[in-house]
Short mmCIF file of C-alpha atoms and ligand atoms in Angstrom, two decimals:
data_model
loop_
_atom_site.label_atom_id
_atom_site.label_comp_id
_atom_site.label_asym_id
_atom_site.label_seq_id
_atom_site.Cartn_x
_atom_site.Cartn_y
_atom_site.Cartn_z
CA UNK A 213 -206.15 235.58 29.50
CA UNK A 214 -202.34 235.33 30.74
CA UNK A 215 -201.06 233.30 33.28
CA UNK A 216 -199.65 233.97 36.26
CA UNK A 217 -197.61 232.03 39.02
CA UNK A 218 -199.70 232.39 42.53
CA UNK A 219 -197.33 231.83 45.58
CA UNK A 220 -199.61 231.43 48.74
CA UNK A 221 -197.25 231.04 51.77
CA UNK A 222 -198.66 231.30 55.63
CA UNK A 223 -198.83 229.60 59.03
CA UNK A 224 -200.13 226.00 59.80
CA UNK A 225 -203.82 225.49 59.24
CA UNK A 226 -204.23 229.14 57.85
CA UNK A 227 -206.74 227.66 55.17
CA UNK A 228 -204.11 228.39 52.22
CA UNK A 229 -205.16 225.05 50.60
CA UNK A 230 -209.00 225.74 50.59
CA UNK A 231 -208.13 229.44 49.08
CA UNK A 232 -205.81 228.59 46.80
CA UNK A 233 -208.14 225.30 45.44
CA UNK A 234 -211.09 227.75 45.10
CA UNK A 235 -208.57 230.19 42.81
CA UNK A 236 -206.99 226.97 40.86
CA UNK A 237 -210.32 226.30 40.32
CA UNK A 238 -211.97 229.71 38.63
CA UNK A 239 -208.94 230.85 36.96
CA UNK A 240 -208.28 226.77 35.59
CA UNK A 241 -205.08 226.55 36.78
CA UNK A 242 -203.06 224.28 38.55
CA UNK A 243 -203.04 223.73 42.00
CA UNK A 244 -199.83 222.19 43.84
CA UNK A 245 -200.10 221.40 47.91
CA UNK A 246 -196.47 221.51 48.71
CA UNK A 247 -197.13 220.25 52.18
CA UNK A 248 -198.83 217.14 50.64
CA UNK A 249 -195.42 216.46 49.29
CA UNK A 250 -193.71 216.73 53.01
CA UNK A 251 -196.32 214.71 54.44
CA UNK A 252 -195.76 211.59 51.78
CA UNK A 253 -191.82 212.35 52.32
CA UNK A 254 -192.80 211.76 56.06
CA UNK A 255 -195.37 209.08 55.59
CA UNK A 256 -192.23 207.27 53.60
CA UNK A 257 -189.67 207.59 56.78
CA UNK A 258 -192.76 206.41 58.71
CA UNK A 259 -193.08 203.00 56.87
CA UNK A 260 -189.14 202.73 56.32
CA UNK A 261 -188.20 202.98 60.15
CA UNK A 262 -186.75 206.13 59.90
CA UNK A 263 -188.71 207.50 62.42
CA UNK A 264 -189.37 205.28 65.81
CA UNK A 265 -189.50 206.06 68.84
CA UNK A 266 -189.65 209.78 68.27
CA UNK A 267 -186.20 209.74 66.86
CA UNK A 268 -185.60 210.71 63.34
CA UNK A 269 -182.81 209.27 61.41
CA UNK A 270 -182.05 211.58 58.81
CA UNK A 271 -179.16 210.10 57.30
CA UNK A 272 -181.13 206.90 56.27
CA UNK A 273 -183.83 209.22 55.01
CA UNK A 274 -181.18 210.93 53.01
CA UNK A 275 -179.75 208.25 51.44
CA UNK A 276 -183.43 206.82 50.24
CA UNK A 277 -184.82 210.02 48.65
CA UNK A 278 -184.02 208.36 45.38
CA UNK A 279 -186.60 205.54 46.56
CA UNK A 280 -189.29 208.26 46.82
CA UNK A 281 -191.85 209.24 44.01
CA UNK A 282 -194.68 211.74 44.57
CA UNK A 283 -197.34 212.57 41.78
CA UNK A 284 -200.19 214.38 41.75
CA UNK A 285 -203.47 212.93 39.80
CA UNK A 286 -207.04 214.16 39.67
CA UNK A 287 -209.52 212.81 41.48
CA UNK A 288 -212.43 212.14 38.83
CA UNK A 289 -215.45 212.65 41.19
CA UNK A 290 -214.09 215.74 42.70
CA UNK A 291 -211.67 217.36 40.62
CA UNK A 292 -209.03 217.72 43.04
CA UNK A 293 -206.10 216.30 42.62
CA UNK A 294 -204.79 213.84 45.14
CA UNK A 295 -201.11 213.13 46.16
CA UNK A 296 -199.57 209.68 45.15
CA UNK A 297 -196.28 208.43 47.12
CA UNK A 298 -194.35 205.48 45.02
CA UNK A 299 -197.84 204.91 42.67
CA UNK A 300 -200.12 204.47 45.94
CA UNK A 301 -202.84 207.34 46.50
CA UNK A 302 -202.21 208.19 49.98
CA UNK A 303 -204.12 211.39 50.24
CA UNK A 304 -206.00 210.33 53.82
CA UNK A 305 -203.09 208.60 55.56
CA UNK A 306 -200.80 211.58 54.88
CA UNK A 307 -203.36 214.01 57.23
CA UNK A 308 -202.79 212.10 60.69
CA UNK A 309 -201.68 214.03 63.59
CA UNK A 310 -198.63 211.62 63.79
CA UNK A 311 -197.91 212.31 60.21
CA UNK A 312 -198.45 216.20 61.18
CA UNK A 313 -196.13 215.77 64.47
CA UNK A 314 -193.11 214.93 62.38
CA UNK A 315 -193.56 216.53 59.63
CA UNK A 316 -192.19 219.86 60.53
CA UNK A 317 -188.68 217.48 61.66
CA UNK A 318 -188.46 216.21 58.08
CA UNK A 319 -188.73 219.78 56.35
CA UNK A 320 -185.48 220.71 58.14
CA UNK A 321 -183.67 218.62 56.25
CA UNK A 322 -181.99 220.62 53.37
CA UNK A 323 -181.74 217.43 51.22
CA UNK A 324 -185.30 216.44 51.62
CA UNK A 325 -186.10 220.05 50.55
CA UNK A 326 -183.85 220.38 47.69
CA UNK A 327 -185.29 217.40 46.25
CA UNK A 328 -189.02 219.16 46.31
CA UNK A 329 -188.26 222.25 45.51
CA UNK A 330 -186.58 221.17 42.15
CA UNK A 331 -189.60 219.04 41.46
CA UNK A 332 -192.16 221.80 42.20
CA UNK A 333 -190.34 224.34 40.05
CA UNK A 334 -190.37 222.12 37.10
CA UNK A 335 -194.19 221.67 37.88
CA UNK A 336 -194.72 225.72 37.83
CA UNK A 337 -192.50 225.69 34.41
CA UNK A 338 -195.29 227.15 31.88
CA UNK A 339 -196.96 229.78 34.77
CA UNK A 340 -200.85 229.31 35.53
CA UNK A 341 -200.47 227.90 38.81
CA UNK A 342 -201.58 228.57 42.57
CA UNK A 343 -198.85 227.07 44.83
CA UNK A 344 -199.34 226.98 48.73
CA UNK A 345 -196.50 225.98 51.46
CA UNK A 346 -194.50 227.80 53.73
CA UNK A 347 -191.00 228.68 51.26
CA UNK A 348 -193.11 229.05 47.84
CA UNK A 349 -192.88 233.31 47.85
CA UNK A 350 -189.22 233.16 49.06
CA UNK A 351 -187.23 230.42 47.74
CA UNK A 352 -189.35 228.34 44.79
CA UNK A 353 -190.97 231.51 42.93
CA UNK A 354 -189.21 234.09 44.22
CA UNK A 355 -190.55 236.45 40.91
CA UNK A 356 -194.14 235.21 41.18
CA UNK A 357 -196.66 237.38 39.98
CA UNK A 358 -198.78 237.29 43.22
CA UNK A 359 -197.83 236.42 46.71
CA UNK A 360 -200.04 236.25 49.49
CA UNK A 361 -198.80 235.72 53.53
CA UNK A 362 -201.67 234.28 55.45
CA UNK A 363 -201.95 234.61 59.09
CA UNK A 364 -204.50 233.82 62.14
CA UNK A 365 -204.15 233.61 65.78
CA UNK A 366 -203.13 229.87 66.46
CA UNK A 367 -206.61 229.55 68.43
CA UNK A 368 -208.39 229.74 65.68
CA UNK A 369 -206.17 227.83 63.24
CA UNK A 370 -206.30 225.09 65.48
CA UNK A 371 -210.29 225.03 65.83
CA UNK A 372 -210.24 225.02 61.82
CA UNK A 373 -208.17 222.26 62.14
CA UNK A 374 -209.63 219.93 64.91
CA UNK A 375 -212.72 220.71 63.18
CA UNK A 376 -212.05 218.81 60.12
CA UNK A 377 -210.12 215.77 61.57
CA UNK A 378 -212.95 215.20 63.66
CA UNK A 379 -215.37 215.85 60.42
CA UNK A 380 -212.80 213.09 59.44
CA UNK A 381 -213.52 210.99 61.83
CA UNK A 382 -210.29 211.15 63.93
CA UNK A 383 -209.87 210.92 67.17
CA UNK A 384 -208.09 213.50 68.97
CA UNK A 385 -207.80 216.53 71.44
CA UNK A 386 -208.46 220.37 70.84
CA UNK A 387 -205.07 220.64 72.96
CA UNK A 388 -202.92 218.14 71.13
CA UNK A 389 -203.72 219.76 67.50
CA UNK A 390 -202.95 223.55 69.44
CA UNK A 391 -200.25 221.99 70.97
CA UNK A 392 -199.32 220.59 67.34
CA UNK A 393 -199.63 223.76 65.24
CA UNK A 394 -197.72 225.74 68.03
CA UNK A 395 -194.79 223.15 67.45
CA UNK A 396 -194.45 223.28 63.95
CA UNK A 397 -195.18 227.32 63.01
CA UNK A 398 -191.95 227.36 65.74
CA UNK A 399 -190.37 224.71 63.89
CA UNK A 400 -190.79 226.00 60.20
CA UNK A 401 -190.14 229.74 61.49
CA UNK A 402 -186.68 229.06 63.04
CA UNK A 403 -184.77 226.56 60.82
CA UNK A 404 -182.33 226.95 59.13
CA UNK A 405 -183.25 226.31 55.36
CA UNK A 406 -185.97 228.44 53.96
CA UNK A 407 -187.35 229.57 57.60
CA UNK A 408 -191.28 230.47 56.82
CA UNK A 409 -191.35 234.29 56.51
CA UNK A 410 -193.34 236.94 54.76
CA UNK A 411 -191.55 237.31 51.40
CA UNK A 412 -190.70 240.76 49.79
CA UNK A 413 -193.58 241.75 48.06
CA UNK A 414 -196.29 239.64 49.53
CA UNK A 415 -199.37 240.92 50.79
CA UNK A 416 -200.01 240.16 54.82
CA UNK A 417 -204.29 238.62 55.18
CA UNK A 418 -204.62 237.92 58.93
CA UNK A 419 -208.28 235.98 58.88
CA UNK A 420 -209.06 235.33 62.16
CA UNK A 421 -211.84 237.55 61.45
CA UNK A 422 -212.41 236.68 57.77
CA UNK A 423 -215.04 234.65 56.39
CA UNK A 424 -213.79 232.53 53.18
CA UNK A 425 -215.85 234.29 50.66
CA UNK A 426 -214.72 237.44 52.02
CA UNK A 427 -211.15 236.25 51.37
CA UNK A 428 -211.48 234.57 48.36
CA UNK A 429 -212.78 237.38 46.73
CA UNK A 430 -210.02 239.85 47.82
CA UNK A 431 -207.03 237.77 46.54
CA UNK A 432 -209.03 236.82 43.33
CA UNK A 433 -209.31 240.52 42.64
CA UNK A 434 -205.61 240.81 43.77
CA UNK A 435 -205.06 237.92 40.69
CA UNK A 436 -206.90 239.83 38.07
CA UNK A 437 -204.95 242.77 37.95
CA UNK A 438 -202.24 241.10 37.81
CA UNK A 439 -203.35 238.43 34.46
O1 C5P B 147 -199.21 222.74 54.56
P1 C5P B 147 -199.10 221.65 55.59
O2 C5P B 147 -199.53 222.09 56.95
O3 C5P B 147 -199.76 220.38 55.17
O4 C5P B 147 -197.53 221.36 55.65
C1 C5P B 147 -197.00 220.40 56.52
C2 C5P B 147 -195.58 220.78 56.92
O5 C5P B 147 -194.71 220.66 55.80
C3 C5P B 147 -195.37 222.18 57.45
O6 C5P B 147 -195.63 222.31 58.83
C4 C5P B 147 -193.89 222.42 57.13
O7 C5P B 147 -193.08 221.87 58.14
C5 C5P B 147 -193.68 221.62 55.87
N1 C5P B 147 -193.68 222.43 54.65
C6 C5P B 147 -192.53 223.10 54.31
N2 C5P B 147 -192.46 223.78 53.14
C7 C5P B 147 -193.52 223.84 52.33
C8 C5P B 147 -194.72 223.18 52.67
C9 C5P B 147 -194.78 222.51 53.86
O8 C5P B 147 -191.55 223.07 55.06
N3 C5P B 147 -193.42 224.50 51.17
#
């Protein structure tokens, strides 16, 4: 069987991780959560003081990047692979809704982004690998084989979402995690570098309506004629 590169691009909380995890996972390829990678970025200016006070000092941030490491390693009981930031596995502290509140701040930086994107493209080098975030059909594989757009009404994405930070054991406020996912889809949609948007040739799945199954099984027919 080829390989192909899968670019899975889409709103906050659209469920492009679950889908594309459930695709890495039947066609054995590699999975890469580019948001994962903002998160520890943020997590990083959390824990260095460049965020307080809800200011964001981007010029500090900036000139640390070269302080910053993030891996990827599999988790042995479940297969997935978790993100690392310097060596530390910080996989649950990088899904708080104060990580998620300033997360959208740090992907406007055009530094912070250049940095990922390099690192992700060298990770999609030899093909075979679903890719979710919000830039991955238009700027990082702009000639991948597949690209999907997923949208929902931001009701329902944030229900998906409160759902599983309280399954987490969070706790928080249907209206702060709308008021959240509202923020940053505005956010990521109206910067300046790599602004989310449907890229040219991607195929539009609105599944406010769509069960996962249902979903999963359209884009993995979508990757088969394509391999
Ligand atoms: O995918 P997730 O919701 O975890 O992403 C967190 C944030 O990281 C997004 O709201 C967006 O601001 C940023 N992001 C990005 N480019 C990507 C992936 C995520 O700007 N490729």
């Amino acid at each position: 069987m080829g390989k192909i590169t899968i670019a899975i691009d889409g709103f906050s909380s659209t469920g492009k991780s679950t889908i594309a995890k459930q695709l890495a996972d039947w066609l054995d390829y590699i999975y890469v959560d580019t948001g994962a990678m903002y998160r520890a970025v943020t997590l990083f200016a959390m824990r260095n003081n460049f965020i307080s006070s809800e200011i964001l000092d981007s010029q500090g941030l900036i000139s640390s990047l070269e302080n910053i490491s993030i891996t990827f390693k599999k988790n042995q009981k479940t297969g997935i692979a978790e993100v690392y930031l310097n060596g530390e596995n910080v996989e649950k502290q990088i899904r708080t809704l104060e990580v998620s509140e300033f997360v959208s701040p740090v992907a406007t930086i055009s530094e912070v982004r250049k940095k990922l994107v390099h690192q992700q493209q060298v990770m999609g080098q030899g093909k075979g690998l679903v890719m979710d975030g919000r830039d991955i059909g238009t700027v990082v594989f702009p000639d991948a084989e597949l690209k999907i757009f997923l949208d929902a009404s931001a009701e329902k994405r944030a229900q998906r979402r409160y759902k599983e930070l309280l399954e987490r054991g969070d706790d928080i406020l249907y209206k702060d995690v709308l008021e959240n996912v509202i923020e940053r889809d505005h956010i990521d949609s109206t910067r300046e570098d790599s602004p989310l948007r449907k890229a040219e040739g991607a195929i539009e799945i609105n599944n406010s309506e769509m069960n996962l199954e249902d979903q999963f099984h359209i884009i993995l027919q979508l990757a088969k004629d394509r391999i």
